[in-house]
Coordinates of C-alpha atoms and ligand atoms in Angstrom, one line a residue:
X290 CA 401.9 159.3 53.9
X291 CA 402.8 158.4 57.5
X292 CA 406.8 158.7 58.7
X293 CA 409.5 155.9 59.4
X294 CA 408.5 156.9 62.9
X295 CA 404.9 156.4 62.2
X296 CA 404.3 152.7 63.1
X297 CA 406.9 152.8 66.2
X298 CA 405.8 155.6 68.0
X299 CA 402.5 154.5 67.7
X300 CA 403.4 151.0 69.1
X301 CA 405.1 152.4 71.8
X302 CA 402.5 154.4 72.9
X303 CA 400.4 151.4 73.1
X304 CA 403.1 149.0 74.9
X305 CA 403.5 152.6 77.5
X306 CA 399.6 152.5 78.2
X307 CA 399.5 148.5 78.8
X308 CA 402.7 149.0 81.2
X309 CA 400.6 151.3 82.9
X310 CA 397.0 150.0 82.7
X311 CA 398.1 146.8 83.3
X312 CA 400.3 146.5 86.6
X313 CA 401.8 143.3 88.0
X314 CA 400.9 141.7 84.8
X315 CA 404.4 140.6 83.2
X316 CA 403.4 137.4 81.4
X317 CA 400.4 139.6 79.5
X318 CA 403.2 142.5 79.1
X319 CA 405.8 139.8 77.3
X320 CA 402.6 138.3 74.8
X321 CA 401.9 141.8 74.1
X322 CA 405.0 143.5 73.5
X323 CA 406.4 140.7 71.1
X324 CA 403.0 140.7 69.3
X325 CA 403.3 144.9 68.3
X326 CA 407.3 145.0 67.9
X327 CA 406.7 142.3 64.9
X328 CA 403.6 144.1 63.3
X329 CA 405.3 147.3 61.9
X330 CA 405.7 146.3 58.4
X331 CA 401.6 145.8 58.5
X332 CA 401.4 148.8 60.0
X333 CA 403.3 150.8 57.4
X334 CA 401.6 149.2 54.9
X335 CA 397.7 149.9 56.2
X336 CA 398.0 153.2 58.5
X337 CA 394.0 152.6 58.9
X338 CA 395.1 150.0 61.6
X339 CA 396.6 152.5 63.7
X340 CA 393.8 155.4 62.6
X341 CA 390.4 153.6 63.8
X342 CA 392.5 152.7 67.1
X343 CA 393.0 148.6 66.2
X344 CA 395.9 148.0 68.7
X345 CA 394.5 150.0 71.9
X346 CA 391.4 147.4 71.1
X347 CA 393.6 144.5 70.7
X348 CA 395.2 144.8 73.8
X349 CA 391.7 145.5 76.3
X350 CA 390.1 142.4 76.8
X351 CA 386.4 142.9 75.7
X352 CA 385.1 141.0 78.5
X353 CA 386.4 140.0 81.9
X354 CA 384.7 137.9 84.0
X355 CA 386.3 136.8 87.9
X356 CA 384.7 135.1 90.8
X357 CA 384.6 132.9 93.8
X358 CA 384.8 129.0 93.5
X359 CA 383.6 127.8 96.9
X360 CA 383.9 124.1 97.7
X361 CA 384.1 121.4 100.3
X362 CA 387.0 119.4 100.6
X363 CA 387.2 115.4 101.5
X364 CA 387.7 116.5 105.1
X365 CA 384.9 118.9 105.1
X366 CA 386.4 122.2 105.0
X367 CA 385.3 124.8 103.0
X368 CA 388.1 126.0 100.3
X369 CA 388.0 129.2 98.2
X370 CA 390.0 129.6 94.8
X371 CA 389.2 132.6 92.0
X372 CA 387.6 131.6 88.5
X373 CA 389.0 133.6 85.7
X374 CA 387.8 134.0 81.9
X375 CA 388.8 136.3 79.9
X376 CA 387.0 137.0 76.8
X377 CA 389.3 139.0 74.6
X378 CA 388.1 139.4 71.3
X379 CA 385.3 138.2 69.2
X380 CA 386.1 139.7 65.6
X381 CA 386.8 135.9 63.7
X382 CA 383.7 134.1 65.6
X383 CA 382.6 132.9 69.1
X384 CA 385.1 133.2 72.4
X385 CA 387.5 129.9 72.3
X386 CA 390.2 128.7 74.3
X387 CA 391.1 126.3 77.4
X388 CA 391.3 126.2 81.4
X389 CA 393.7 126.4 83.2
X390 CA 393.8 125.2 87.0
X391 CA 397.2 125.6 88.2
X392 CA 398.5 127.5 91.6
X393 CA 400.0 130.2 89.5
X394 CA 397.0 131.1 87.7
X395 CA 396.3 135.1 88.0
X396 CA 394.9 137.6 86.1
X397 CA 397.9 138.0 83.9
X398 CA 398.9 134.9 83.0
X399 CA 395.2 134.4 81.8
X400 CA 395.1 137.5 80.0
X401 CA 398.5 136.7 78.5
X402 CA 397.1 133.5 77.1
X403 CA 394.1 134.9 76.3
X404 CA 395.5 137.2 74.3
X405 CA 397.6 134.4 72.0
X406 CA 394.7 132.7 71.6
X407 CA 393.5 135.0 69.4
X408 CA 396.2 135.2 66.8
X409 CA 396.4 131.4 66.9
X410 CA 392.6 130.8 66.5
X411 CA 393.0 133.2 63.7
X412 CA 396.2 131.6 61.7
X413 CA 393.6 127.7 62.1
X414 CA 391.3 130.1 60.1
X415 CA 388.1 128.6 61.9
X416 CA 386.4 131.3 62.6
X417 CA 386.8 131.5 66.2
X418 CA 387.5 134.1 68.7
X419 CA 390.1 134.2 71.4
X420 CA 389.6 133.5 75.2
X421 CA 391.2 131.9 78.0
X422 CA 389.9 131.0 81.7
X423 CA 391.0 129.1 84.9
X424 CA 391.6 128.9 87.9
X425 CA 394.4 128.9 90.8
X426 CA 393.1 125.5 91.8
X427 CA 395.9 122.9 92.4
X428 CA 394.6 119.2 91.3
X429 CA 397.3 117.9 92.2
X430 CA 396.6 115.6 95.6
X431 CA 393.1 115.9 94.9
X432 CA 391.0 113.2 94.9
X433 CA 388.2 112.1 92.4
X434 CA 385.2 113.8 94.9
X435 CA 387.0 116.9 95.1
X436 CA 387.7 117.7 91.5
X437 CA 384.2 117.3 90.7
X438 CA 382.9 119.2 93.6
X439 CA 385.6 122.3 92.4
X440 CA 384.4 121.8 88.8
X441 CA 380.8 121.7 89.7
X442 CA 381.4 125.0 91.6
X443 CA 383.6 126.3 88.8
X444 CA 380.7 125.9 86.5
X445 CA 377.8 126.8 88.6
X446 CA 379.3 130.8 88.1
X447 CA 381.3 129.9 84.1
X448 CA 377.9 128.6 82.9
X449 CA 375.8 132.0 82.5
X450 CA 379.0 132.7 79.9
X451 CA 379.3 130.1 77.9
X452 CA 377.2 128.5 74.9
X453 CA 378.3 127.3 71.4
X454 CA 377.7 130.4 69.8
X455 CA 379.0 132.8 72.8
X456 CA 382.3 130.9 74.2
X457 CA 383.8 127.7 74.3
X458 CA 386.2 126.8 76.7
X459 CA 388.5 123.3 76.6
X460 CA 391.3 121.9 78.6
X461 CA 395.2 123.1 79.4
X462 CA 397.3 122.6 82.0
X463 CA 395.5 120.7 85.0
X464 CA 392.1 120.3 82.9
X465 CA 391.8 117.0 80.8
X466 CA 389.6 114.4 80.1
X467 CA 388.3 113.6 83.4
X468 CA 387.9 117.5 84.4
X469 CA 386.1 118.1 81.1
X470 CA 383.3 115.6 81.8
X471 CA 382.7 117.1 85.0
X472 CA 382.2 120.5 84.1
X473 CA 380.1 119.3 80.8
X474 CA 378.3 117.4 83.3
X475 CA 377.0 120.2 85.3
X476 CA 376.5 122.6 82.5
X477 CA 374.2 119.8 81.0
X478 CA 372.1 120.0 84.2
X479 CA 371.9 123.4 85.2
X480 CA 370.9 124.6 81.6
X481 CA 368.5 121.8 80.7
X482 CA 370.0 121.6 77.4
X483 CA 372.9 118.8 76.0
X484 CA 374.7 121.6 74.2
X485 CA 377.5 119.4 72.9
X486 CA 379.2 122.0 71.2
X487 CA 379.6 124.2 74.2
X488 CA 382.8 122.4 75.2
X489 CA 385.6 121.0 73.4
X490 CA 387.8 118.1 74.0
X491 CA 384.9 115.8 75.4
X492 CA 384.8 112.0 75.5
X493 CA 384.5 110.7 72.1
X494 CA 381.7 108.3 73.5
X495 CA 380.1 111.6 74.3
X496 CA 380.6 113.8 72.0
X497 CA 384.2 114.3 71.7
X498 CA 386.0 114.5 68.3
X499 CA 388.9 112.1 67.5
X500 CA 392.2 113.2 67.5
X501 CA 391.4 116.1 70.1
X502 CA 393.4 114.7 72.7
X503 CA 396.4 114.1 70.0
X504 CA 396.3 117.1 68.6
X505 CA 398.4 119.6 70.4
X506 CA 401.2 117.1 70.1
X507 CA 401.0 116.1 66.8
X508 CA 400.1 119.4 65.4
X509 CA 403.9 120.5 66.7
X510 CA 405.2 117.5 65.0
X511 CA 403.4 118.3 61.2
X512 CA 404.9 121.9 62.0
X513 CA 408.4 120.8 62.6
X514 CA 408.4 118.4 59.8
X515 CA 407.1 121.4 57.4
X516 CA 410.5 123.9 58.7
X517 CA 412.3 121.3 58.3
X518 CA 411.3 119.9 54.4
X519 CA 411.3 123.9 53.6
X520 CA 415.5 123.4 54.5
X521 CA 415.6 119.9 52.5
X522 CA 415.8 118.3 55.7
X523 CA 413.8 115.6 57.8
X524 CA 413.1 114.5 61.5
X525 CA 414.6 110.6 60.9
X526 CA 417.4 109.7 63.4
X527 CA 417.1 113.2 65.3
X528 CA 417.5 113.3 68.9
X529 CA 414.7 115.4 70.7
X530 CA 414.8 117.0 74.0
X531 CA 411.1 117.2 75.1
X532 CA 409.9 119.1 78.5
X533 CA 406.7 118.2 79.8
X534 CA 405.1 114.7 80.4
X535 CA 401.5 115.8 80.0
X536 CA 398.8 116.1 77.1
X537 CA 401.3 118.5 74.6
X538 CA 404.5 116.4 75.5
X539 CA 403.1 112.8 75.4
X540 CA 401.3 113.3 72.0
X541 CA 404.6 115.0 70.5
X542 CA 406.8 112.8 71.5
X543 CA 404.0 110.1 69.8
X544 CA 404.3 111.9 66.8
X545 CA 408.0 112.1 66.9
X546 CA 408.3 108.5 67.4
X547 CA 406.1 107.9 64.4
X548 CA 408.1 109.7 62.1
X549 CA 411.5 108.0 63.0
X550 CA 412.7 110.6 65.4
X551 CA 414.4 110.0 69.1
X552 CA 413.0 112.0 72.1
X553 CA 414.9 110.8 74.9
X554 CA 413.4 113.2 77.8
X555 CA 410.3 113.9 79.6
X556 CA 409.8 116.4 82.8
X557 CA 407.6 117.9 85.2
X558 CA 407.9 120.4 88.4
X559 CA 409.8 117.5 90.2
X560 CA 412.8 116.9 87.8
X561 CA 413.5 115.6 84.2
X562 CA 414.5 111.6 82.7
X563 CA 416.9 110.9 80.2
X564 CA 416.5 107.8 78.6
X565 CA 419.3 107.5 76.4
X566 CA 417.5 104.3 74.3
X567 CA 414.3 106.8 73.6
X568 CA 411.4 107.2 76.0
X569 CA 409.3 103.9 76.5
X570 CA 405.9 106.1 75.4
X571 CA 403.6 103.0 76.7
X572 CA 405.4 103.1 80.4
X573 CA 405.2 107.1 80.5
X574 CA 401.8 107.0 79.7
X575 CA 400.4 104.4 82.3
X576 CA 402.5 106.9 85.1
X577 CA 401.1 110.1 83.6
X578 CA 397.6 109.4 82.6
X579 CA 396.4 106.3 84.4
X580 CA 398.1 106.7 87.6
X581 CA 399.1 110.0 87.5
X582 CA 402.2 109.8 89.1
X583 CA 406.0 111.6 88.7
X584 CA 408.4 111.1 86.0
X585 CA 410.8 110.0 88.6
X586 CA 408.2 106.6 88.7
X587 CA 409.1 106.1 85.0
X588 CA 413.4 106.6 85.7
X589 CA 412.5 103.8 89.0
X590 CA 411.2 101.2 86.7
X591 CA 412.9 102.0 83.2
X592 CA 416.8 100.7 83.5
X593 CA 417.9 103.0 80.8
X594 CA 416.9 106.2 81.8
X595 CA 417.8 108.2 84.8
X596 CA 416.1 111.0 86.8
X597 CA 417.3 114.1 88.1
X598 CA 415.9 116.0 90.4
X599 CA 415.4 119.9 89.6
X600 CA 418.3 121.0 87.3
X601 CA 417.0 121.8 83.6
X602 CA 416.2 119.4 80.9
X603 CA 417.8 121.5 78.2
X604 CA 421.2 121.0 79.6
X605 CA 420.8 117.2 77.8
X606 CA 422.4 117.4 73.9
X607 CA 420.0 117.0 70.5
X608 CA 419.2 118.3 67.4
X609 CA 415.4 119.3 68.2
X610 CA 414.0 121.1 71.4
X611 CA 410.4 120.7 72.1
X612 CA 409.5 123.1 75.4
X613 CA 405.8 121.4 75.7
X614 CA 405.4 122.4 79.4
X615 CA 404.6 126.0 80.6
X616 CA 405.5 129.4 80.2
X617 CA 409.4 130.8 80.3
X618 CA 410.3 127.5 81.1
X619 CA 413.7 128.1 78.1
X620 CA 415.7 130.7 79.0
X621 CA 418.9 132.6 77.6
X622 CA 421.2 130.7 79.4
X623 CA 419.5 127.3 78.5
X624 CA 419.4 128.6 74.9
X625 CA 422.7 129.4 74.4
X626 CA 423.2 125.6 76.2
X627 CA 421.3 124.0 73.4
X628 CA 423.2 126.0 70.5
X629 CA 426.5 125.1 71.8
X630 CA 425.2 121.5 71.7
X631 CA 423.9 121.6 68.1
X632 CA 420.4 122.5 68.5
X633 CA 418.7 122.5 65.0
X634 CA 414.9 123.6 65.1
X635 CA 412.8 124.5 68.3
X636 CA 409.0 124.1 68.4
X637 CA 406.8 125.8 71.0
X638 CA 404.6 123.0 72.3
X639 CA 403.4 125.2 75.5
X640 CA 402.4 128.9 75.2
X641 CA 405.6 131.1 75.0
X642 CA 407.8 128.7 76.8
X643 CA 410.7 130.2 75.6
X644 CA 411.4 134.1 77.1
X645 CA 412.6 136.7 74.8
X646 CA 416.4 136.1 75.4
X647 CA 415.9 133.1 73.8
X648 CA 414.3 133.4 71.2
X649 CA 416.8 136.3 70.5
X650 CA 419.5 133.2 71.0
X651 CA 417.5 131.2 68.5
X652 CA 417.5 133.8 65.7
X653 CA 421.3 134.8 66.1
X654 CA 422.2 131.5 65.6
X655 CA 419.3 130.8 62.7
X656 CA 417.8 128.0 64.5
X657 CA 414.6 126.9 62.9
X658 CA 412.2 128.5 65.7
X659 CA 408.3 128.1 65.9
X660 CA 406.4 130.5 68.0
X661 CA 403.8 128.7 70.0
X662 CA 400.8 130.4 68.2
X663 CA 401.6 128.7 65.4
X664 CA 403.3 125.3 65.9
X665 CA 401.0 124.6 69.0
X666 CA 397.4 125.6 66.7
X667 CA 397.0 122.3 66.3
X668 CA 394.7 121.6 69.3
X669 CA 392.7 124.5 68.8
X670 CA 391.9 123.7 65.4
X671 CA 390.8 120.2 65.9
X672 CA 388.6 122.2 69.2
X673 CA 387.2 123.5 66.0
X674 CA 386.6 120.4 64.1
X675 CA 384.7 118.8 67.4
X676 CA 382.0 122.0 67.1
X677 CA 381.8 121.7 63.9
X678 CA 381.1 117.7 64.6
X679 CA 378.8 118.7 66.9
X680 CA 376.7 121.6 64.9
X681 CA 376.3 119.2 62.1
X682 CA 375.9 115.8 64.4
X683 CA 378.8 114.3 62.2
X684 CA 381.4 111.7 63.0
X685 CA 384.3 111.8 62.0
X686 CA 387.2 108.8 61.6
X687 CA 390.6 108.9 63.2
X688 CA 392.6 109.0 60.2
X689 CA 390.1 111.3 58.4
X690 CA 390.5 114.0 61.4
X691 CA 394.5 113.6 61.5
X692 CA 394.3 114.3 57.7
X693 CA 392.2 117.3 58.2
X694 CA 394.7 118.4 61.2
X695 CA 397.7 118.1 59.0
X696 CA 396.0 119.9 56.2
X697 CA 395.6 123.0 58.8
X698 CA 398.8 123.0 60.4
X699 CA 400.1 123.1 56.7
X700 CA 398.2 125.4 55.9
X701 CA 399.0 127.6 59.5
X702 CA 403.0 127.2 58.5
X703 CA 402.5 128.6 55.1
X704 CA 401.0 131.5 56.0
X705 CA 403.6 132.1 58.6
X706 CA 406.5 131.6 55.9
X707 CA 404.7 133.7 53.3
X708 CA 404.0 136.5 55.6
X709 CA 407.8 136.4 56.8
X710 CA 409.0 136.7 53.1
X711 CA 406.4 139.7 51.9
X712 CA 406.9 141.5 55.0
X713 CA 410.6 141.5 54.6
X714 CA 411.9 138.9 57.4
X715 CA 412.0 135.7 55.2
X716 CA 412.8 132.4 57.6
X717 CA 411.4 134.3 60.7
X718 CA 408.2 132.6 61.5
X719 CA 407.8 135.2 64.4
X720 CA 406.8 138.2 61.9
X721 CA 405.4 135.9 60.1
X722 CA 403.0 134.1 62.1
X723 CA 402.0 137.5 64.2
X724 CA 401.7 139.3 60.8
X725 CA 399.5 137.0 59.5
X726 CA 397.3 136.8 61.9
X727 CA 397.1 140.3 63.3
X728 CA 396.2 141.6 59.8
X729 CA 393.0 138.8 59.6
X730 CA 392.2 140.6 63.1
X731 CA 392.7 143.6 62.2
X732 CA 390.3 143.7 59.0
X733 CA 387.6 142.0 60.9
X734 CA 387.7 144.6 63.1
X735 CA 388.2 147.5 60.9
X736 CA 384.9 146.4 59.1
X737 CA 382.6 145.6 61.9
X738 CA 383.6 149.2 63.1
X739 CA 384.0 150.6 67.0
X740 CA 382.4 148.5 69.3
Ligands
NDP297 P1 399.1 119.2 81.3 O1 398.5 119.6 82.5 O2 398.6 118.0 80.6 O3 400.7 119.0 81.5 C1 401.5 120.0 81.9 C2 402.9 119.5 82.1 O4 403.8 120.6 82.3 C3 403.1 118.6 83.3 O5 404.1 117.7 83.1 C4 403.5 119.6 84.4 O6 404.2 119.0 85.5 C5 404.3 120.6 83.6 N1 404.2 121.9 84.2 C6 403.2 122.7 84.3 N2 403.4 123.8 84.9 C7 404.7 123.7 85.3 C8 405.5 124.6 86.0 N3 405.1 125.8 86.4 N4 406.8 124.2 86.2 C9 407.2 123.0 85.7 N5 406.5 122.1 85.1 C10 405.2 122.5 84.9 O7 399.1 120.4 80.3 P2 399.2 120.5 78.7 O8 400.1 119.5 78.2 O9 397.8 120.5 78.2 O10 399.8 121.9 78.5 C11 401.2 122.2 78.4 C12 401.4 123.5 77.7 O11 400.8 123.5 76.4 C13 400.8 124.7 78.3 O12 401.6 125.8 78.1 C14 399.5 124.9 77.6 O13 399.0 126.2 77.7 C15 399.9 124.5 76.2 N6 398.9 124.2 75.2 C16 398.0 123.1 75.5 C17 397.1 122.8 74.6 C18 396.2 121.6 74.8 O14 395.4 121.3 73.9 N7 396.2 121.0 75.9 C19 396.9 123.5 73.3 C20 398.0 124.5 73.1 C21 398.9 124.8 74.0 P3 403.4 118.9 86.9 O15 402.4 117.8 86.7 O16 404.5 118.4 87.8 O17 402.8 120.2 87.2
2IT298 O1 396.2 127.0 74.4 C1 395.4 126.4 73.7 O2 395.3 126.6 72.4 C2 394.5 125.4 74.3 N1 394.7 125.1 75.5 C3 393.5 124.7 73.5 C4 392.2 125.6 73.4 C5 391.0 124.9 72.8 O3 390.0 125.6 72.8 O4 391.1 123.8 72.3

């Protein structure tokens, strides 16, 4: 029978080896360490984990793949940014998750993704693999001709690892709609083949599934609403504080707005607005997406809200906090900010926005707190329902997909509260949700043996 000790020590051997194997990394070393210092009750329970070697697996990536983008900007110099996927484990079904093109793309940050996507593909139960790729390509300032000359690029190297039943990337932060079409574009014609469901989150004219774009957003929203009906409680009336003003944040605040709730902020790396009457969604939405502009643009033609520059948006009262923009972006200090000011639930929109000081804040306090690989499974899972679209050359309706979407993310917070309760931690959908998913993992692993 293994020791009290058993599960720790072996964890920390684990966590010692990825300090050590993994250097400069500290994003991938935060996903990683909060991952295996919520798993020991699974551990206990099934000592075969740790015996055939399941968490030194978990943590190596099974495939990395980096190389040169070369392109040619507008005034006809030649520009070189690195292409990243990562293709971290294949146990639940083919490689999935988004791109990323932002300046502070490195190998970490990828890896760190990479390796939440596979406990979140897992929880959609979809059969799909985790993976993440990108590059440290800024779009912003770009124009039209020299995104899809990067893209084209991007994919003239990604291509040779992709396909529907091998990987299948979709967008994040810096890769939407328009980016999407130009890398499906050039896939299309260097491989001959119109492989819809080698990319996810395509046009619907072309392929696309309904509800993709939505379904990040809303997914958090379903989530919410489902922590909050478990306490007899609902969203109606509740002020919520929203970071973000891009494809996570516009679609949540949607949803919010929906269901009778106030978010009254939006925010990106210029500043935040607080519009005290609830954000005009319409006006945010013809600055974001059509004109891509600044949420200061929104504060200049919106009488009720006001934009400040820098400063942090969590410093602005309300019941629910929604970080929907990028990593570490909540901190201890902002935490403890929002408790004082009678913070109710959080929801992780972006991918471990909040750092580990404040989600330490969070569970003092017994705020309602939904880890990202969870609460944010939503666009995955409708990723999901596109291939599955595509295999079968279905269409699907609007409000068939969001019924479909809800019904996962139901079922994804479940699982979470279920396997919080029977692994001793009832209401903390942190065990719960990395429990859950790691022991799917784990068994698919365990029976398909060392490779
Ligand atoms: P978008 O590119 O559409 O929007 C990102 C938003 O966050 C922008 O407002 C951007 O502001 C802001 N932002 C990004 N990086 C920073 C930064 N370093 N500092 C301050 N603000 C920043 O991306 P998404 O909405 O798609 O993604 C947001 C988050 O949600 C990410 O963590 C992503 O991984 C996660 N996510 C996305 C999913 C999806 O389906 N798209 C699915 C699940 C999770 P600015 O324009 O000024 O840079
Ligand atoms: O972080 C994520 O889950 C995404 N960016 C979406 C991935 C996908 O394949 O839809």
């Amino acid at each position: 029978m293994p020791s009290a000790v058993f599960p720790h020590a072996a964890v920390d051997e684990v966590l010692r080896t990825v300090l050590a194997r993994n250097p400069g990394e500290p994003e991938f070393h935060q996903a990683v360490t909060e991952v295996l210092e919520s798993i020991a009750p699974a551990l206990v329970e099934r000592p075969e984990y740790v015996e055939a070697g399941i968490l030194e697996r978990l943590v190596e990536p099974e495939r990395q793949v980096l190389f040169r983008v070369p392109w040619t900007d507008d005034r006809n110099r030649v520009q070189v940014n690195r292409g990243f996927r990562v293709q971290f484990n294949s146990a639940l079904g083919p490689y999935k998750g988004g791109l990323r093109f932002h300046p502070t793309v490195n190998l970490g940050i990828i890896k760190f993704l990479g390796f939440e996507q596979i406990f979140k593909n897992a929880l959609t139960a979809q059969g799909i693999g985790g993976a993440k790729g990108g590059s440290d390509f800024d779009p912003h300032g770009k124009s039209d001709a020299e995104i899809m000359r990067f893209c084209q690029s991007f994919m003239d190297e990604l291509y040779r690892h992709l396909g529907e039943h091998t990987d299948v990337p979709a967008g994040d932060i810096g890769v939407g709609a328009r980016e999407i079409g130009y890398l499906f574009g050039r896939y299309r014609k260097i491989t001959n083949r119109h492989e819809s469901g080698m990319f996810t989150g395509k046009g619907v004219a072309w392929g696309g599934a309904e509800v993709r774009t939505e379904a990040t957003g809303y997914g958090a929203v379903f989530f919410l609403e489902q922590m909050l009906q478990r306490r007899g409680q609902g969203l109606e009336g509740r002020r919520a504080i929203v970071s973000g003003a891009g494809n996570v944040a516009l679609y949540a605040i949607e949803k919010l707005q929906q269901r009778g709730a106030l978010p009254i902020t939006a925010s990106d790396s210029s500043g935040y607005v607080v519009d005290e009457s609830g954000i005009d969604l319409a006006l945010l939405k013809q600055i974001k997406e059509v004109e891509r502009g600044r949420v200061s643009d929104y504060a200049a033609r919106r009488p009720s809200a006001r934009f400040v520059a820098g400063g942090s948006v969590w410093d602005v009262p309300g019941e629910l906090a929604l970080p929907c923009a990028t990593q570490n972006e909540l901190d201890g200090a902002a935490a403890a900010t929002l408790i004082r000011n009678g913070l109710v639930a959080v929801v992780e929109g972006a991918n471990m926005p909040c750092t580990p000081d404040a989600v330490d804040a969070f569970r003092g306090a017994r705020v309602l707190f939904a880890p990202g690989k969870a609460a944010n499974a939503g666009g995955v899972a409708t990723s999901a329902l596109e291939m599955s679209q595509n295999a079968s050359r279905q269409r699907w309706t609007f409000s068939d997909s969001e019924q479909r979407l809800q019904a996962i993310i139901v079922a994804v917070h479940d699982q979470a509260f279920e396997a919080a309760e029977r692994y001793g931690a009832p209401g903390d959908y942190v065990v719960g949700a990395n429990t859950a998913s790691f022991v799917k993992v784990a068994d698919a692993m365990l029976a398909q043996g060392v490779i």
